[in-house]
Amino acid sequence: MNVSYQWLAQYVDIADYTAGELAEKLTRSGIEVDIVESRNKGVTGVVVGYVTSREKHPDADKLSVCKVDVGTGEELQIVCGAKNVDAGQKVPVATVGAKLPDGLVIKRAKLRGVESQGMICSAKELGLNDKLLPKEIQEGILVLPADTQVGESILDVLAINDEVMDLDLTPNRSDCLSMLGTAYEIAAILGREVRLPDSESGLRDAEASVKAADRISVEITAKDACSHYAARLIEGVKVGPSPLWLQNRLMAAGIRPISNIVDITNYVMLEYGQPLHAFDADRLENGHIDVRYAREGETLETLDHIERKLEPHMLLITDGTKPVALAGVMGGANSEVTDGTSRILLESAKFDGVTVRKTSRQLGLRSEASLRFEKEVNPEAVIPALDRAAALIAELGGGQVASGLVEAVASEHRPVQIEITASRINTYLGTSLSVEEITSILGRLNFTVEPLEHDGLLAHVPSRRGDITLAVDLIEEVARLYGYDNIPTTLMNTETTPGSLTREQAIRRTVRRLLNGSGLHEAITYSYTHPDHIAAFPGIYRDAKPVALAMPMSEERSVLRTSLVPHLIDAAVYNRNRNNDDVALFEIAPVFLTDESRLTRQPEEKLLLSALLTGKRSELHWTGKPGNVDFYDLKGLFESVISYLGIEGLRYVQAQVEGFHPGRTAAIEVELDGARRVIGTIGQLHPALQQSKDLDDTYVLEVEMDALTKLAAARFTYSPLPRFPAISRDMALVVDRGIAVGDLIAKAQETAGELLESIQVFDIYTGERVGEAKKSVAIALVYRTADRTLTDEEVSELHGRVVAALEATYGAELRK
């Protein structure tokens, strides 16, 4: 909201404060002022001149030689190149020594041999914003109204000596989207009175004997979306330019003047915060207004001459047969006020903010009116704003206002009353304000306050302050006006606890650190994906339904992901396309799950860990040719993580998973919550998928982080370095090919007990020497105890028991 200092001074006495000082006070009381900008961009020495004569330049077809009276008693000769300059005009004249915004200093000069004693200026040369100028004065010199005083400073004539405060309003302070709302705020801060505009006398002088109710009628069909609609009829209007003072105020507020009728509705909207609209009454069917919702298939050409397709939730102003305006957003071209308009139906209403916002957003129409309706306007400003605009139209447009107004009321406004106590206010703020002081502070904001028993207060909230509905809102108002700087500062005296990570956060951070330390880069990808990605790679949640976004940024990001892997694959493809073939990535992020029974509810979030390896496992080196990554590289990375977390009992079971290689994929199973269940998948991408993405063999992992968190040890413990030597034993066992190596290791660990420090498979052989249905598994076992040196006899006896257990359980034979 742009607030003109000169305009504001009409409503409250601020002569003893500069605009900068007012901005400081507003900011300290809770309404931030972004900037205070001067409308004068460096103009000095420019006055109003009267062109007494204009003659063609003797040596230039495009130049004119003008005689100009600037009120000094002597005429200046000025050479001018503007096409629209002519005798009898009043124009801005930069006299010798004057300065203009571009740094130009006016001097005597000769143009094609003719002396020029100044410069006749255009609006642009005076630093005025081209976009805000009326169309008729955007080109050529600025022609001033005929009643402008010759010799008067142009700074006063165009109000260029004004300053504008740019208020950065929060959504709750819609009351300050008006000059009067800002005036109430300034008056409260300074402890002064607000001077309201006088509309009654203007209406009395302009009121005609014709009754408005005899010529126009109003009804509200959509009663839930319009609580109050009022209209006045003004006849005998002459549409034309606005007076200069009105144009100046609109331009200071950032609005381009159009015509006296439109400018008045904009002026009063800025003054009261109540949007208005003027219809050509002769273009309304029987002078009737009906506020209703749109019907299926209806269209309306708006004032910007674009035909809008309407939907049933959009609120319309109609004349009983056709739409004539989008309520609270924009008028229709079929009822627009034109130069030939003589009868005006002036509208003022209270429309529902949510309805206006939906229409405005859907149609992409943002206007000053919709901005105010969306934030809810003052319900008690409907009639005062209507009367003010009618009086101005009668004054500046020469119209006669039909007596009385026509209105329809769907629901009455209920004033807000809030009970509070002085002790509660003081407890919140840490102050010791008395009931009288609090009453005085609220009174400065035009709150009516009634005393109650003890230190109680009953505050009647003005209708312009729709943001105040609770007792805490009143406390905030007291704090603002009392002054935040005056509230005493005290040290906290409550118990505090040190901050810490939750268990889930700590484990997540640990996993990140371990994977980063293992050479993987962390990826951060979009939570949104393409539906085809989910269809091609559903991940571990195969039954999950993709959740579609209501307003996606693109088709590529139109549904919520159910797996992290597709985006890691995209990242690998992106790197490969840029000659970075060796990729190692991981991501810890949520996926979003729903099913047929949950389509109307919020999706469930599941936190997953996903990793991807492709390319070489190490860089090229002279000591040897690096090999490609394989299943065991990824499995080893994952096992290093779960080993650090103290997780035991994981099993890898060969599985057929969509998107994965049919023979190189395993489901990760674990005993959790009393049941054996799958918590993830690890394996190679399906060859067809790799080929479509132009990738080498690529291995991916996806596992539930919540499961890892539950399985992780409650505390991480560290063991001291061993003081006693270890004894190693190797064995090669011939077993059936169908026996899992993990089962052999588990049985060996169970049999050996605490003396077995580590066990590692270092070779698996299949071939003719062990038989077609057999395989040889070579295992290295390390025995050690922390309190003594083991004897060879102890280890041999224990190792023999391990071999015997494997023979008895799995029919294993020691390979000779």
mmCIF file with all atom_site columns, N, CA and C in Angstrom, residues 643-646 648 712-720:
data_model
loop_
_atom_site.group_PDB
_atom_site.id
_atom_site.type_symbol
_atom_site.label_atom_id
_atom_site.label_alt_id
_atom_site.label_comp_id
_atom_site.label_asym_id
_atom_site.label_entity_id
_atom_site.label_seq_id
_atom_site.pdbx_PDB_ins_code
_atom_site.Cartn_x
_atom_site.Cartn_y
_atom_site.Cartn_z
_atom_site.occupancy
_atom_site.B_iso_or_equiv
_atom_site.pdbx_formal_charge
_atom_site.auth_seq_id
_atom_site.auth_comp_id
_atom_site.auth_asym_id
_atom_site.auth_atom_id
_atom_site.pdbx_PDB_model_num
ATOM 1  N N  . SER A 1 643 ? 26.362 -53.421 10.333 1.00 0.00 ? 643 SER A N  1
ATOM 2  C CA . SER A 1 643 ? 27.301 -53.898 11.343 1.00 0.00 ? 643 SER A CA 1
ATOM 3  C C  . SER A 1 643 ? 27.619 -52.796 12.349 1.00 0.00 ? 643 SER A C  1
ATOM 4  N N  . TYR A 1 644 ? 27.819 -51.579 11.842 1.00 0.00 ? 644 TYR A N  1
ATOM 5  C CA . TYR A 1 644 ? 28.101 -50.454 12.737 1.00 0.00 ? 644 TYR A CA 1
ATOM 6  C C  . TYR A 1 644 ? 26.911 -50.185 13.652 1.00 0.00 ? 644 TYR A C  1
ATOM 7  N N  . LEU A 1 645 ? 25.693 -50.352 13.129 1.00 0.00 ? 645 LEU A N  1
ATOM 8  C CA . LEU A 1 645 ? 24.494 -50.102 13.925 1.00 0.00 ? 645 LEU A CA 1
ATOM 9  C C  . LEU A 1 645 ? 24.180 -51.245 14.887 1.00 0.00 ? 645 LEU A C  1
ATOM 10 N N  . GLY A 1 646 ? 24.940 -52.330 14.787 1.00 0.00 ? 646 GLY A N  1
ATOM 11 C CA . GLY A 1 646 ? 24.703 -53.460 15.693 1.00 0.00 ? 646 GLY A CA 1
ATOM 12 C C  . GLY A 1 646 ? 23.495 -54.291 15.323 1.00 0.00 ? 646 GLY A C  1
ATOM 13 N N  . GLU A 1 648 ? 21.675 -57.458 13.695 1.00 0.00 ? 648 GLU A N  1
ATOM 14 C CA . GLU A 1 648 ? 21.961 -58.854 13.373 1.00 0.00 ? 648 GLU A CA 1
ATOM 15 C C  . GLU A 1 648 ? 20.695 -59.527 12.868 1.00 0.00 ? 648 GLU A C  1
ATOM 16 N N  . ALA A 1 712 ? 18.439 -51.188 15.279 1.00 0.00 ? 712 ALA A N  1
ATOM 17 C CA . ALA A 1 712 ? 19.758 -50.719 15.719 1.00 0.00 ? 712 ALA A CA 1
ATOM 18 C C  . ALA A 1 712 ? 19.914 -50.899 17.221 1.00 0.00 ? 712 ALA A C  1
ATOM 19 N N  . ALA A 1 713 ? 21.135 -51.132 17.616 1.00 0.00 ? 713 ALA A N  1
ATOM 20 C CA . ALA A 1 713 ? 21.425 -51.304 19.039 1.00 0.00 ? 713 ALA A CA 1
ATOM 21 C C  . ALA A 1 713 ? 21.072 -50.030 19.795 1.00 0.00 ? 713 ALA A C  1
ATOM 22 N N  . ALA A 1 714 ? 20.626 -50.222 21.042 1.00 0.00 ? 714 ALA A N  1
ATOM 23 C CA . ALA A 1 714 ? 20.232 -49.067 21.842 1.00 0.00 ? 714 ALA A CA 1
ATOM 24 C C  . ALA A 1 714 ? 21.424 -48.151 22.099 1.00 0.00 ? 714 ALA A C  1
ATOM 25 N N  . ARG A 1 715 ? 22.608 -48.766 22.274 1.00 0.00 ? 715 ARG A N  1
ATOM 26 C CA . ARG A 1 715 ? 23.824 -47.978 22.491 1.00 0.00 ? 715 ARG A CA 1
ATOM 27 C C  . ARG A 1 715 ? 24.942 -48.560 21.660 1.00 0.00 ? 715 ARG A C  1
ATOM 28 N N  . PHE A 1 716 ? 25.769 -47.707 21.129 1.00 0.00 ? 716 PHE A N  1
ATOM 29 C CA . PHE A 1 716 ? 26.943 -48.175 20.407 1.00 0.00 ? 716 PHE A CA 1
ATOM 30 C C  . PHE A 1 716 ? 28.067 -48.366 21.422 1.00 0.00 ? 716 PHE A C  1
ATOM 31 N N  . THR A 1 717 ? 28.644 -49.585 21.451 1.00 0.00 ? 717 THR A N  1
ATOM 32 C CA . THR A 1 717 ? 29.738 -49.859 22.391 1.00 0.00 ? 717 THR A CA 1
ATOM 33 C C  . THR A 1 717 ? 31.021 -50.099 21.606 1.00 0.00 ? 717 THR A C  1
ATOM 34 N N  . TYR A 1 718 ? 32.114 -49.733 22.219 1.00 0.00 ? 718 TYR A N  1
ATOM 35 C CA . TYR A 1 718 ? 33.427 -49.896 21.596 1.00 0.00 ? 718 TYR A CA 1
ATOM 36 C C  . TYR A 1 718 ? 34.264 -50.838 22.450 1.00 0.00 ? 718 TYR A C  1
ATOM 37 N N  . SER A 1 719 ? 35.010 -51.720 21.788 1.00 0.00 ? 719 SER A N  1
ATOM 38 C CA . SER A 1 719 ? 35.860 -52.695 22.495 1.00 0.00 ? 719 SER A CA 1
ATOM 39 C C  . SER A 1 719 ? 37.310 -52.235 22.419 1.00 0.00 ? 719 SER A C  1
ATOM 40 N N  . PRO A 1 720 ? 38.082 -52.520 23.473 1.00 0.00 ? 720 PRO A N  1
ATOM 41 C CA . PRO A 1 720 ? 39.513 -52.160 23.427 1.00 0.00 ? 720 PRO A CA 1
ATOM 42 C C  . PRO A 1 720 ? 40.255 -53.047 22.439 1.00 0.00 ? 720 PRO A C  1
#
